[in-house]
mmCIF file of C-alpha atoms in Angstrom:
data_model
loop_
_atom_site.group_PDB
_atom_site.id
_atom_site.type_symbol
_atom_site.label_atom_id
_atom_site.label_comp_id
_atom_site.label_asym_id
_atom_site.label_seq_id
_atom_site.Cartn_x
_atom_site.Cartn_y
_atom_site.Cartn_z
ATOM 1 C CA ALA A 391 -31.855 -159.089 -59.375
ATOM 2 C CA PHE A 392 -30.779 -160.160 -62.899
ATOM 3 C CA ASN A 393 -28.913 -163.131 -61.323
ATOM 4 C CA ALA A 394 -26.106 -160.699 -60.567
ATOM 5 C CA THR A 395 -25.367 -161.891 -57.028
ATOM 6 C CA ASN A 396 -22.014 -163.511 -57.775
ATOM 7 C CA ARG A 397 -20.940 -160.788 -60.192
ATOM 8 C CA VAL A 398 -21.674 -158.009 -57.705
ATOM 9 C CA LYS A 399 -20.090 -160.003 -54.879
ATOM 10 C CA ASP A 400 -16.916 -160.511 -56.925
ATOM 11 C CA LYS A 401 -16.807 -156.834 -57.846
ATOM 12 C CA PHE A 402 -17.277 -155.862 -54.212
ATOM 13 C CA GLY A 403 -14.530 -158.312 -53.231
ATOM 14 C CA GLU A 404 -12.125 -156.743 -55.737
ATOM 15 C CA GLU A 405 -12.863 -153.293 -54.371
ATOM 16 C CA ASN A 406 -12.255 -154.562 -50.836
ATOM 17 C CA LYS A 407 -8.940 -156.137 -51.861
ATOM 18 C CA PHE A 408 -7.758 -152.898 -53.442
ATOM 19 C CA TYR A 409 -8.846 -150.893 -50.392
ATOM 20 C CA SER A 410 -7.105 -153.407 -48.095
ATOM 21 C CA PHE A 411 -3.925 -153.182 -50.201
ATOM 22 C CA LEU A 412 -3.872 -149.386 -49.895
ATOM 23 C CA ASN A 413 -4.479 -149.572 -46.140
ATOM 24 C CA ARG A 414 -1.670 -152.112 -45.644
ATOM 25 C CA LYS A 415 0.692 -150.018 -47.766
ATOM 26 C CA MET A 416 -0.086 -146.919 -45.724
ATOM 27 C CA ALA A 417 0.190 -148.830 -42.427
ATOM 28 C CA ARG A 418 3.622 -150.231 -43.405
ATOM 29 C CA ARG A 419 4.928 -146.750 -44.077
ATOM 30 C CA GLN A 420 3.488 -145.439 -40.828
ATOM 31 C CA GLN A 421 4.943 -148.309 -38.788
ATOM 32 C CA LEU A 422 8.346 -148.072 -40.466
ATOM 33 C CA ALA A 423 8.665 -144.380 -39.672
ATOM 34 C CA SER A 424 9.231 -144.881 -35.933
ATOM 35 C CA PRO A 425 11.855 -147.696 -36.111
ATOM 36 C CA VAL A 426 13.764 -145.901 -38.851
ATOM 37 C CA SER A 427 13.835 -142.616 -36.935
ATOM 38 C CA GLN A 428 14.862 -144.392 -33.725
ATOM 39 C CA THR A 429 17.615 -146.317 -35.492
ATOM 40 C CA LEU A 430 18.966 -143.143 -37.077
ATOM 41 C CA GLY A 431 18.848 -141.405 -33.697
ATOM 42 C CA VAL A 432 20.802 -144.203 -32.020
ATOM 43 C CA LEU A 433 23.374 -144.226 -34.832
ATOM 44 C CA VAL A 434 23.851 -140.472 -34.510
ATOM 45 C CA VAL A 435 24.327 -140.750 -30.727
ATOM 46 C CA VAL A 436 26.809 -143.644 -31.150
ATOM 47 C CA PHE A 437 28.737 -141.671 -33.783
ATOM 48 C CA ILE A 438 28.898 -138.573 -31.580
ATOM 49 C CA LEU A 439 29.900 -140.671 -28.576
ATOM 50 C CA LEU A 440 32.709 -142.444 -30.450
ATOM 51 C CA TYR A 441 33.963 -139.404 -32.324
ATOM 52 C CA GLY A 442 33.619 -136.934 -29.465
ATOM 53 C CA GLY A 443 34.892 -139.383 -26.852
ATOM 54 C CA THR A 444 37.969 -140.125 -28.945
ATOM 55 C CA MET A 445 38.722 -136.412 -29.328
ATOM 56 C CA ILE A 446 38.354 -135.784 -25.586
ATOM 57 C CA LEU A 447 40.545 -138.757 -24.655
ATOM 58 C CA ASN A 448 43.208 -137.524 -27.071
ATOM 59 C CA GLY A 449 42.895 -133.981 -25.717
ATOM 60 C CA GLN A 450 41.905 -132.566 -29.109
ATOM 61 C CA GLY A 451 38.572 -130.935 -28.201
ATOM 62 C CA ASP A 452 37.584 -127.754 -26.360
ATOM 63 C CA LEU A 453 35.016 -129.627 -24.230
ATOM 64 C CA SER A 454 35.793 -131.263 -20.934
ATOM 65 C CA ALA A 455 34.506 -134.746 -20.154
ATOM 66 C CA ASP A 456 31.663 -133.471 -17.941
ATOM 67 C CA GLN A 457 30.609 -130.905 -20.574
ATOM 68 C CA PHE A 458 30.549 -133.646 -23.207
ATOM 69 C CA VAL A 459 28.284 -135.787 -21.004
ATOM 70 C CA VAL A 460 25.884 -132.823 -20.544
ATOM 71 C CA TYR A 461 25.890 -132.309 -24.329
ATOM 72 C CA LEU A 462 25.007 -135.979 -24.932
ATOM 73 C CA ALA A 463 22.194 -135.851 -22.363
ATOM 74 C CA THR A 464 20.770 -132.686 -23.945
ATOM 75 C CA PHE A 465 21.012 -134.177 -27.441
ATOM 76 C CA SER A 466 19.213 -137.357 -26.366
ATOM 77 C CA GLN A 467 16.377 -135.274 -24.888
ATOM 78 C CA VAL A 468 16.017 -133.295 -28.122
ATOM 79 C CA MET A 469 15.775 -136.520 -30.108
ATOM 80 C CA GLN A 470 12.508 -137.589 -28.418
ATOM 81 C CA PRO A 471 10.309 -134.741 -29.721
ATOM 82 C CA ILE A 472 11.952 -135.051 -33.145
ATOM 83 C CA LYS A 473 10.995 -138.748 -33.247
ATOM 84 C CA ALA A 474 7.463 -137.923 -32.037
ATOM 85 C CA LEU A 475 7.157 -135.385 -34.849
ATOM 86 C CA THR A 476 8.244 -138.049 -37.327
ATOM 87 C CA ASP A 477 5.684 -140.501 -35.930
ATOM 88 C CA SER A 478 2.879 -137.965 -36.291
ATOM 89 C CA PHE A 479 3.883 -136.878 -39.794
ATOM 90 C CA SER A 480 1.402 -139.181 -41.549
ATOM 91 C CA GLY A 481 -1.432 -138.017 -39.295
ATOM 92 C CA ILE A 482 -0.532 -134.377 -39.915
ATOM 93 C CA HIS A 483 -0.374 -135.017 -43.655
ATOM 94 C CA SER A 484 -3.811 -136.700 -43.643
ATOM 95 C CA GLY A 485 -5.241 -133.844 -41.582
ATOM 96 C CA ILE A 486 -3.863 -131.250 -43.994
ATOM 97 C CA SER A 487 -5.344 -133.102 -46.980
ATOM 98 C CA ALA A 488 -8.742 -133.407 -45.288
ATOM 99 C CA GLY A 489 -8.598 -129.751 -44.250
ATOM 100 C CA GLU A 490 -7.866 -128.670 -47.811
ATOM 101 C CA ARG A 491 -10.918 -130.565 -49.075
ATOM 102 C CA VAL A 492 -13.152 -129.066 -46.376
ATOM 103 C CA LEU A 493 -11.871 -125.535 -46.994
ATOM 104 C CA GLU A 494 -12.333 -125.990 -50.732
ATOM 105 C CA LEU A 495 -15.973 -126.884 -50.088
ATOM 106 C CA ILE A 496 -16.454 -123.985 -47.665
ATOM 107 C CA ASP A 497 -14.859 -121.524 -50.084
ATOM 108 C CA THR A 498 -17.060 -122.615 -53.002
ATOM 109 C CA LYS A 499 -18.806 -119.520 -54.249
ATOM 110 C CA PRO A 500 -22.544 -119.745 -55.054
ATOM 111 C CA GLU A 501 -23.405 -119.676 -58.735
ATOM 112 C CA LEU A 502 -26.111 -117.083 -58.156
ATOM 113 C CA VAL A 503 -25.245 -113.962 -56.162
ATOM 114 C CA ASN A 504 -27.610 -111.104 -55.427
ATOM 115 C CA LYS A 505 -26.702 -107.835 -57.091
ATOM 116 C CA PRO A 506 -25.713 -105.035 -54.684
ATOM 117 C CA TYR A 507 -28.894 -103.111 -55.465
ATOM 118 C CA ALA A 508 -31.250 -106.128 -55.629
ATOM 119 C CA GLU A 509 -34.724 -105.524 -54.217
ATOM 120 C CA ASN A 510 -36.972 -107.809 -52.213
ATOM 121 C CA LEU A 511 -40.130 -109.251 -53.759
ATOM 122 C CA ASP A 512 -42.578 -108.723 -50.916
ATOM 123 C CA VAL A 513 -45.632 -110.193 -52.629
ATOM 124 C CA PHE A 514 -46.528 -111.795 -55.954
ATOM 125 C CA GLY A 515 -49.272 -109.655 -57.407
ATOM 126 C CA LYS A 516 -49.670 -109.906 -61.194
ATOM 127 C CA SER A 517 -47.766 -112.240 -63.470
ATOM 128 C CA LEU A 518 -44.681 -114.291 -64.281
ATOM 129 C CA VAL A 519 -43.420 -113.679 -67.820
ATOM 130 C CA PHE A 520 -40.791 -115.475 -69.928
ATOM 131 C CA GLN A 521 -39.423 -113.368 -72.793
ATOM 132 C CA ASN A 522 -37.270 -115.093 -75.441
ATOM 133 C CA VAL A 523 -35.684 -117.310 -72.788
ATOM 134 C CA ALA A 524 -32.921 -119.721 -73.815
ATOM 135 C CA PHE A 525 -30.889 -122.074 -71.639
ATOM 136 C CA SER A 526 -28.158 -124.636 -72.205
ATOM 137 C CA TYR A 527 -26.079 -127.078 -70.178
ATOM 138 C CA GLY A 528 -22.619 -126.413 -71.569
ATOM 139 C CA GLU A 529 -22.892 -126.796 -75.326
ATOM 140 C CA LYS A 530 -26.230 -128.623 -75.188
ATOM 141 C CA GLN A 531 -29.156 -126.319 -75.964
ATOM 142 C CA VAL A 532 -32.091 -127.273 -73.730
ATOM 143 C CA LEU A 533 -34.505 -124.352 -74.092
ATOM 144 C CA LYS A 534 -34.805 -121.840 -76.904
ATOM 145 C CA ASN A 535 -37.033 -118.852 -77.556
ATOM 146 C CA ILE A 536 -39.466 -119.525 -74.695
ATOM 147 C CA ASN A 537 -42.242 -116.924 -74.521
ATOM 148 C CA LEU A 538 -44.833 -117.567 -71.841
ATOM 149 C CA GLU A 539 -47.049 -115.528 -69.526
ATOM 150 C CA ILE A 540 -48.489 -116.954 -66.319
ATOM 151 C CA ASN A 541 -51.029 -114.723 -64.604
ATOM 152 C CA LYS A 542 -51.766 -114.741 -60.905
ATOM 153 C CA GLY A 543 -54.268 -117.429 -59.947
ATOM 154 C CA GLN A 544 -53.786 -119.481 -63.119
ATOM 155 C CA THR A 545 -52.995 -123.179 -63.227
ATOM 156 C CA VAL A 546 -50.510 -123.780 -66.029
ATOM 157 C CA ALA A 547 -49.523 -127.311 -67.065
ATOM 158 C CA LEU A 548 -46.265 -128.135 -68.850
ATOM 159 C CA VAL A 549 -46.534 -131.273 -70.980
ATOM 160 C CA GLY A 550 -44.498 -132.957 -73.679
ATOM 161 C CA PRO A 551 -42.170 -135.882 -74.381
ATOM 162 C CA SER A 552 -39.437 -136.806 -71.893
ATOM 163 C CA GLY A 553 -36.289 -134.748 -72.287
ATOM 164 C CA GLY A 554 -38.153 -131.869 -73.893
ATOM 165 C CA GLY A 555 -37.087 -129.291 -71.293
ATOM 166 C CA LYS A 556 -40.090 -129.165 -68.940
ATOM 167 C CA SER A 557 -38.142 -129.679 -65.706
ATOM 168 C CA THR A 558 -35.432 -127.248 -66.801
ATOM 169 C CA LEU A 559 -38.086 -124.610 -67.450
ATOM 170 C CA MET A 560 -39.521 -125.307 -64.005
ATOM 171 C CA ASP A 561 -36.055 -124.941 -62.420
ATOM 172 C CA LEU A 562 -35.674 -121.467 -63.907
ATOM 173 C CA ILE A 563 -38.730 -120.158 -62.038
ATOM 174 C CA PRO A 564 -37.235 -120.312 -58.484
ATOM 175 C CA ARG A 565 -33.933 -119.214 -60.045
ATOM 176 C CA PHE A 566 -31.986 -122.413 -59.545
ATOM 177 C CA HIS A 567 -30.366 -121.336 -62.822
ATOM 178 C CA ASP A 568 -30.302 -118.119 -64.800
ATOM 179 C CA PRO A 569 -31.264 -118.161 -68.490
ATOM 180 C CA LYS A 570 -28.407 -117.808 -70.959
ATOM 181 C CA SER A 571 -30.416 -115.205 -72.858
ATOM 182 C CA GLY A 572 -33.786 -113.537 -72.627
ATOM 183 C CA SER A 573 -35.446 -112.486 -69.383
ATOM 184 C CA ILE A 574 -37.897 -113.672 -66.753
ATOM 185 C CA LYS A 575 -40.020 -110.992 -65.129
ATOM 186 C CA ILE A 576 -42.087 -111.162 -61.964
ATOM 187 C CA ASP A 577 -44.652 -108.379 -61.692
ATOM 188 C CA GLY A 578 -42.699 -106.449 -64.312
ATOM 189 C CA HIS A 579 -39.345 -106.757 -62.492
ATOM 190 C CA ASP A 580 -36.490 -108.678 -64.092
ATOM 191 C CA TYR A 581 -35.921 -111.381 -61.517
ATOM 192 C CA LYS A 582 -32.150 -110.834 -61.697
ATOM 193 C CA GLU A 583 -32.870 -107.474 -60.041
ATOM 194 C CA LEU A 584 -34.631 -109.246 -57.136
ATOM 195 C CA THR A 585 -33.031 -111.155 -54.262
ATOM 196 C CA VAL A 586 -32.983 -114.927 -54.682
ATOM 197 C CA GLU A 587 -34.302 -115.413 -51.144
ATOM 198 C CA SER A 588 -37.372 -113.232 -51.699
ATOM 199 C CA ILE A 589 -38.170 -114.980 -55.012
ATOM 200 C CA ARG A 590 -38.030 -118.426 -53.435
ATOM 201 C CA GLY A 591 -39.999 -117.147 -50.457
ATOM 202 C CA GLN A 592 -42.975 -116.716 -52.801
ATOM 203 C CA MET A 593 -42.801 -120.328 -54.002
ATOM 204 C CA GLY A 594 -43.393 -123.831 -52.741
ATOM 205 C CA THR A 595 -42.427 -127.090 -54.420
ATOM 206 C CA VAL A 596 -43.637 -130.677 -54.473
ATOM 207 C CA ASN A 597 -41.350 -132.897 -56.532
ATOM 208 C CA GLN A 598 -41.458 -136.433 -57.860
ATOM 209 C CA GLU A 599 -39.009 -137.564 -55.174
ATOM 210 C CA SER A 600 -40.287 -136.725 -51.705
ATOM 211 C CA PHE A 601 -37.613 -135.571 -49.282
ATOM 212 C CA LEU A 602 -38.247 -135.987 -45.571
ATOM 213 C CA PHE A 603 -35.840 -135.510 -42.686
ATOM 214 C CA ASN A 604 -35.131 -138.208 -40.100
ATOM 215 C CA ASP A 605 -37.487 -136.535 -37.657
ATOM 216 C CA SER A 606 -41.104 -136.656 -36.538
ATOM 217 C CA ILE A 607 -43.990 -136.172 -38.946
ATOM 218 C CA PHE A 608 -44.904 -132.998 -37.057
ATOM 219 C CA ASN A 609 -41.443 -131.465 -37.485
ATOM 220 C CA ASN A 610 -41.304 -132.449 -41.155
ATOM 221 C CA ILE A 611 -44.569 -130.623 -41.822
ATOM 222 C CA ALA A 612 -43.615 -127.669 -39.609
ATOM 223 C CA PHE A 613 -40.274 -127.332 -41.404
ATOM 224 C CA ALA A 614 -41.996 -124.857 -43.733
ATOM 225 C CA LYS A 615 -43.073 -122.744 -40.742
ATOM 226 C CA PRO A 616 -40.984 -123.422 -37.609
ATOM 227 C CA ASN A 617 -43.312 -121.456 -35.298
ATOM 228 C CA ALA A 618 -46.463 -123.257 -36.494
ATOM 229 C CA THR A 619 -48.969 -124.346 -33.877
ATOM 230 C CA GLU A 620 -50.291 -127.884 -33.571
ATOM 231 C CA GLU A 621 -53.660 -126.735 -34.918
ATOM 232 C CA GLU A 622 -52.020 -125.266 -38.035
ATOM 233 C CA VAL A 623 -50.048 -128.455 -38.703
ATOM 234 C CA ILE A 624 -53.142 -130.638 -38.304
ATOM 235 C CA ALA A 625 -55.172 -128.344 -40.580
ATOM 236 C CA ALA A 626 -52.465 -128.585 -43.260
ATOM 237 C CA ALA A 627 -52.382 -132.379 -42.917
ATOM 238 C CA LYS A 628 -56.157 -132.577 -43.367
ATOM 239 C CA ILE A 629 -56.010 -130.531 -46.576
ATOM 240 C CA ALA A 630 -53.262 -132.878 -47.816
ATOM 241 C CA ASN A 631 -55.323 -136.024 -47.018
ATOM 242 C CA ALA A 632 -52.612 -137.028 -44.537
ATOM 243 C CA HIS A 633 -54.380 -136.643 -41.181
ATOM 244 C CA GLU A 634 -56.018 -140.084 -41.081
ATOM 245 C CA PHE A 635 -52.920 -142.131 -41.897
ATOM 246 C CA ILE A 636 -50.860 -140.039 -39.448
ATOM 247 C CA LEU A 637 -53.271 -140.866 -36.617
ATOM 248 C CA ASN A 638 -52.909 -144.566 -37.480
ATOM 249 C CA THR A 639 -49.116 -144.497 -37.023
ATOM 250 C CA GLU A 640 -47.623 -145.660 -33.728
ATOM 251 C CA SER A 641 -47.134 -142.192 -32.205
ATOM 252 C CA GLY A 642 -49.316 -140.029 -34.410
ATOM 253 C CA TYR A 643 -47.717 -136.740 -35.364
ATOM 254 C CA GLN A 644 -44.667 -137.556 -33.212
ATOM 255 C CA THR A 645 -43.865 -140.708 -35.208
ATOM 256 C CA PHE A 646 -40.343 -140.658 -36.621
ATOM 257 C CA VAL A 647 -40.303 -141.228 -40.372
ATOM 258 C CA GLY A 648 -36.782 -142.708 -40.623
ATOM 259 C CA ASP A 649 -33.970 -141.737 -42.944
ATOM 260 C CA ARG A 650 -35.455 -139.948 -45.976
ATOM 261 C CA GLY A 651 -38.891 -141.098 -44.807
ATOM 262 C CA ASN A 652 -38.222 -144.802 -45.412
ATOM 263 C CA ARG A 653 -40.766 -145.850 -42.769
ATOM 264 C CA LEU A 654 -43.592 -144.381 -44.852
ATOM 265 C CA SER A 655 -45.007 -145.481 -48.201
ATOM 266 C CA GLY A 656 -44.520 -143.377 -51.319
ATOM 267 C CA GLY A 657 -48.022 -141.934 -51.156
ATOM 268 C CA GLN A 658 -47.700 -141.145 -47.445
ATOM 269 C CA LYS A 659 -44.390 -139.355 -47.956
ATOM 270 C CA GLN A 660 -45.859 -137.333 -50.792
ATOM 271 C CA ARG A 661 -48.855 -136.277 -48.703
ATOM 272 C CA VAL A 662 -46.564 -135.157 -45.860
ATOM 273 C CA CYS A 663 -44.647 -133.059 -48.406
ATOM 274 C CA ILE A 664 -47.919 -131.581 -49.663
ATOM 275 C CA ALA A 665 -48.942 -130.781 -46.077
ATOM 276 C CA ARG A 666 -45.619 -128.982 -45.665
ATOM 277 C CA ALA A 667 -46.344 -126.927 -48.785
ATOM 278 C CA VAL A 668 -49.895 -126.177 -47.575
ATOM 279 C CA LEU A 669 -48.523 -124.908 -44.265
ATOM 280 C CA ALA A 670 -46.051 -122.618 -46.038
ATOM 281 C CA ASN A 671 -48.991 -121.222 -48.051
ATOM 282 C CA PRO A 672 -46.903 -119.728 -50.885
ATOM 283 C CA PRO A 673 -48.649 -117.748 -53.648
ATOM 284 C CA ILE A 674 -46.840 -119.770 -56.360
ATOM 285 C CA MET A 675 -46.806 -123.574 -56.339
ATOM 286 C CA LEU A 676 -44.429 -125.695 -58.447
ATOM 287 C CA LEU A 677 -45.454 -129.341 -58.914
ATOM 288 C CA ASP A 678 -43.001 -131.555 -60.791
ATOM 289 C CA GLU A 679 -44.578 -134.954 -61.588
ATOM 290 C CA ALA A 680 -45.701 -135.301 -57.982
ATOM 291 C CA THR A 681 -47.760 -138.470 -58.619
ATOM 292 C CA SER A 682 -45.640 -140.287 -61.205
ATOM 293 C CA ALA A 683 -44.146 -142.893 -58.851
ATOM 294 C CA LEU A 684 -47.361 -143.897 -57.047
ATOM 295 C CA ASP A 685 -49.848 -146.715 -57.367
ATOM 296 C CA THR A 686 -53.412 -145.969 -58.478
ATOM 297 C CA GLU A 687 -54.940 -145.698 -54.989
ATOM 298 C CA SER A 688 -52.154 -143.505 -53.631
ATOM 299 C CA GLU A 689 -52.211 -141.410 -56.794
ATOM 300 C CA LYS A 690 -55.893 -140.587 -56.291
ATOM 301 C CA LEU A 691 -55.331 -139.519 -52.682
ATOM 302 C CA VAL A 692 -52.304 -137.431 -53.619
ATOM 303 C CA GLN A 693 -54.063 -135.910 -56.641
ATOM 304 C CA ASP A 694 -57.004 -134.881 -54.445
ATOM 305 C CA ALA A 695 -54.500 -133.313 -52.039
ATOM 306 C CA LEU A 696 -52.798 -131.497 -54.919
ATOM 307 C CA ASN A 697 -56.138 -130.170 -56.141
ATOM 308 C CA ASN A 698 -56.750 -128.775 -52.644
ATOM 309 C CA LEU A 699 -53.258 -127.288 -52.643
ATOM 310 C CA MET A 700 -53.702 -125.545 -56.000
ATOM 311 C CA LYS A 701 -56.929 -123.785 -55.045
ATOM 312 C CA ASN A 702 -56.681 -119.986 -55.014
ATOM 313 C CA ARG A 703 -53.021 -119.866 -55.960
ATOM 314 C CA THR A 704 -50.805 -119.739 -59.038
ATOM 315 C CA SER A 705 -49.691 -123.260 -59.952
ATOM 316 C CA ILE A 706 -47.220 -124.557 -62.516
ATOM 317 C CA VAL A 707 -47.594 -128.303 -62.994
ATOM 318 C CA ILE A 708 -45.638 -131.017 -64.787
ATOM 319 C CA ALA A 709 -47.802 -134.131 -64.992
ATOM 320 C CA HIS A 710 -47.082 -137.548 -66.477
ATOM 321 C CA ARG A 711 -50.785 -138.453 -66.479
ATOM 322 C CA LEU A 712 -52.421 -135.941 -68.793
ATOM 323 C CA SER A 713 -55.922 -136.639 -67.499
ATOM 324 C CA THR A 714 -54.975 -134.835 -64.269
ATOM 325 C CA ILE A 715 -54.269 -131.494 -65.964
ATOM 326 C CA GLN A 716 -57.164 -131.264 -68.430
ATOM 327 C CA HIS A 717 -58.851 -128.587 -66.300
ATOM 328 C CA ALA A 718 -55.753 -126.363 -66.263
ATOM 329 C CA ASP A 719 -56.296 -122.766 -67.369
ATOM 330 C CA LYS A 720 -53.417 -123.069 -69.813
ATOM 331 C CA ILE A 721 -51.566 -126.100 -71.177
ATOM 332 C CA VAL A 722 -48.106 -125.491 -72.627
ATOM 333 C CA VAL A 723 -46.711 -128.216 -74.896
ATOM 334 C CA ILE A 724 -42.896 -128.302 -74.963
ATOM 335 C CA ASP A 725 -40.866 -130.417 -77.368
ATOM 336 C CA LYS A 726 -37.125 -130.244 -78.046
ATOM 337 C CA GLY A 727 -36.805 -127.127 -75.919
ATOM 338 C CA GLU A 728 -39.483 -125.098 -77.696
ATOM 339 C CA VAL A 729 -43.090 -124.184 -76.951
ATOM 340 C CA ILE A 730 -45.013 -125.655 -79.856
ATOM 341 C CA GLU A 731 -48.605 -125.411 -78.582
ATOM 342 C CA THR A 732 -50.453 -123.351 -75.987
ATOM 343 C CA GLY A 733 -54.109 -123.340 -75.041
ATOM 344 C CA SER A 734 -56.827 -125.047 -73.033
ATOM 345 C CA HIS A 735 -57.508 -128.784 -73.272
ATOM 346 C CA GLN A 736 -60.406 -128.241 -75.669
ATOM 347 C CA GLN A 737 -58.415 -125.890 -77.895
ATOM 348 C CA LEU A 738 -55.421 -128.212 -78.138
ATOM 349 C CA MET A 739 -57.587 -131.263 -78.846
ATOM 350 C CA SER A 740 -59.122 -129.422 -81.788
ATOM 351 C CA HIS A 741 -55.670 -128.591 -83.232
ATOM 352 C CA ASN A 742 -54.826 -132.256 -83.828
ATOM 353 C CA GLY A 743 -51.208 -131.589 -82.840
ATOM 354 C CA LEU A 744 -48.687 -133.168 -80.452
ATOM 355 C CA TYR A 745 -50.922 -132.742 -77.399
ATOM 356 C CA LYS A 746 -53.761 -134.694 -79.010
ATOM 357 C CA ARG A 747 -51.317 -137.429 -80.053
ATOM 358 C CA LEU A 748 -50.016 -137.678 -76.473
ATOM 359 C CA ILE A 749 -53.582 -137.898 -75.137
ATOM 360 C CA ASP A 750 -54.482 -140.601 -77.673
ATOM 361 C CA MET A 751 -51.315 -142.602 -76.902
ATOM 362 C CA GLN A 752 -51.966 -142.473 -73.159
ATOM 363 C CA ALA A 753 -55.612 -143.454 -73.624
ATOM 364 C CA PHE A 754 -54.532 -146.402 -75.784
ATOM 365 C CA ASN A 755 -51.979 -147.545 -73.176
ATOM 366 C CA ASP A 756 -54.568 -147.284 -70.403
#
């Protein structure tokens, strides 16, 4: 790509040379440790033998000749474990460094911790409400003064230019982050007063990038419900328009999908992910540009599956193709971190605002 073969090969070669240099440098030090320690040990023994032997021959020491020989034998035996310790020093040092990195990772504290008196959200019954919500990454303000109410059973679409804050707003719902100010309430409860696990237990997600485990199709779908029966998995796959292509694979539902699902096409991976969400059957569904990376045929199959998924549940959708969300109960237009328009498709088209301009631009491009 971009005629970069030689450039990338040269860069890779330079990295290999540097890595080889570091390995040789480390190996030299490791290999020198044993000869140096052995040489020092021999020199010490020779010095003791000459010095001590001279003193004994001249009658200047308190040791007899046989006691001196026992001392030398004992000293030579002690030298062996000392040399072994020297030889293993580099390995011990590497192990300590690796252990420190592992322990640092293990000791990392989660950013979000349940409060001691946090309650469980057993069921989602009424609404999800944003009140004056603001969020920033460091000094960069991403969302500001977000006020939004999503009632149970509604389909709400988030639209707007790229970088406007749609995905960040979506990430706040399952509490991947907490807002810097304002509050988010679920059924009237501030969600900081609820356990993170119970909040996420009410939600399912289908993202732009499908994530599958290196396992069978059956186990990937059943991941959402480990005790699911075969009938339940097949029913979920049918709703997700995945059943037919699964039967056409080499081993059906027991076909392994490969690392990150690389043995399946983009549309197939997405439909398996949708089947997983269908099986979980959460009351709230979060869909983040689930069809943006697909070709036209796959997009239609996936969109039909998404429509089946959104039936009879609360859905929050980010869509790159605005024609797919025109039947949403509420469309929220977000630009530069602010909600600038809210309403149905017909209402927003009559306002002649940003939403209408986005629709017109997409229609022109199509």
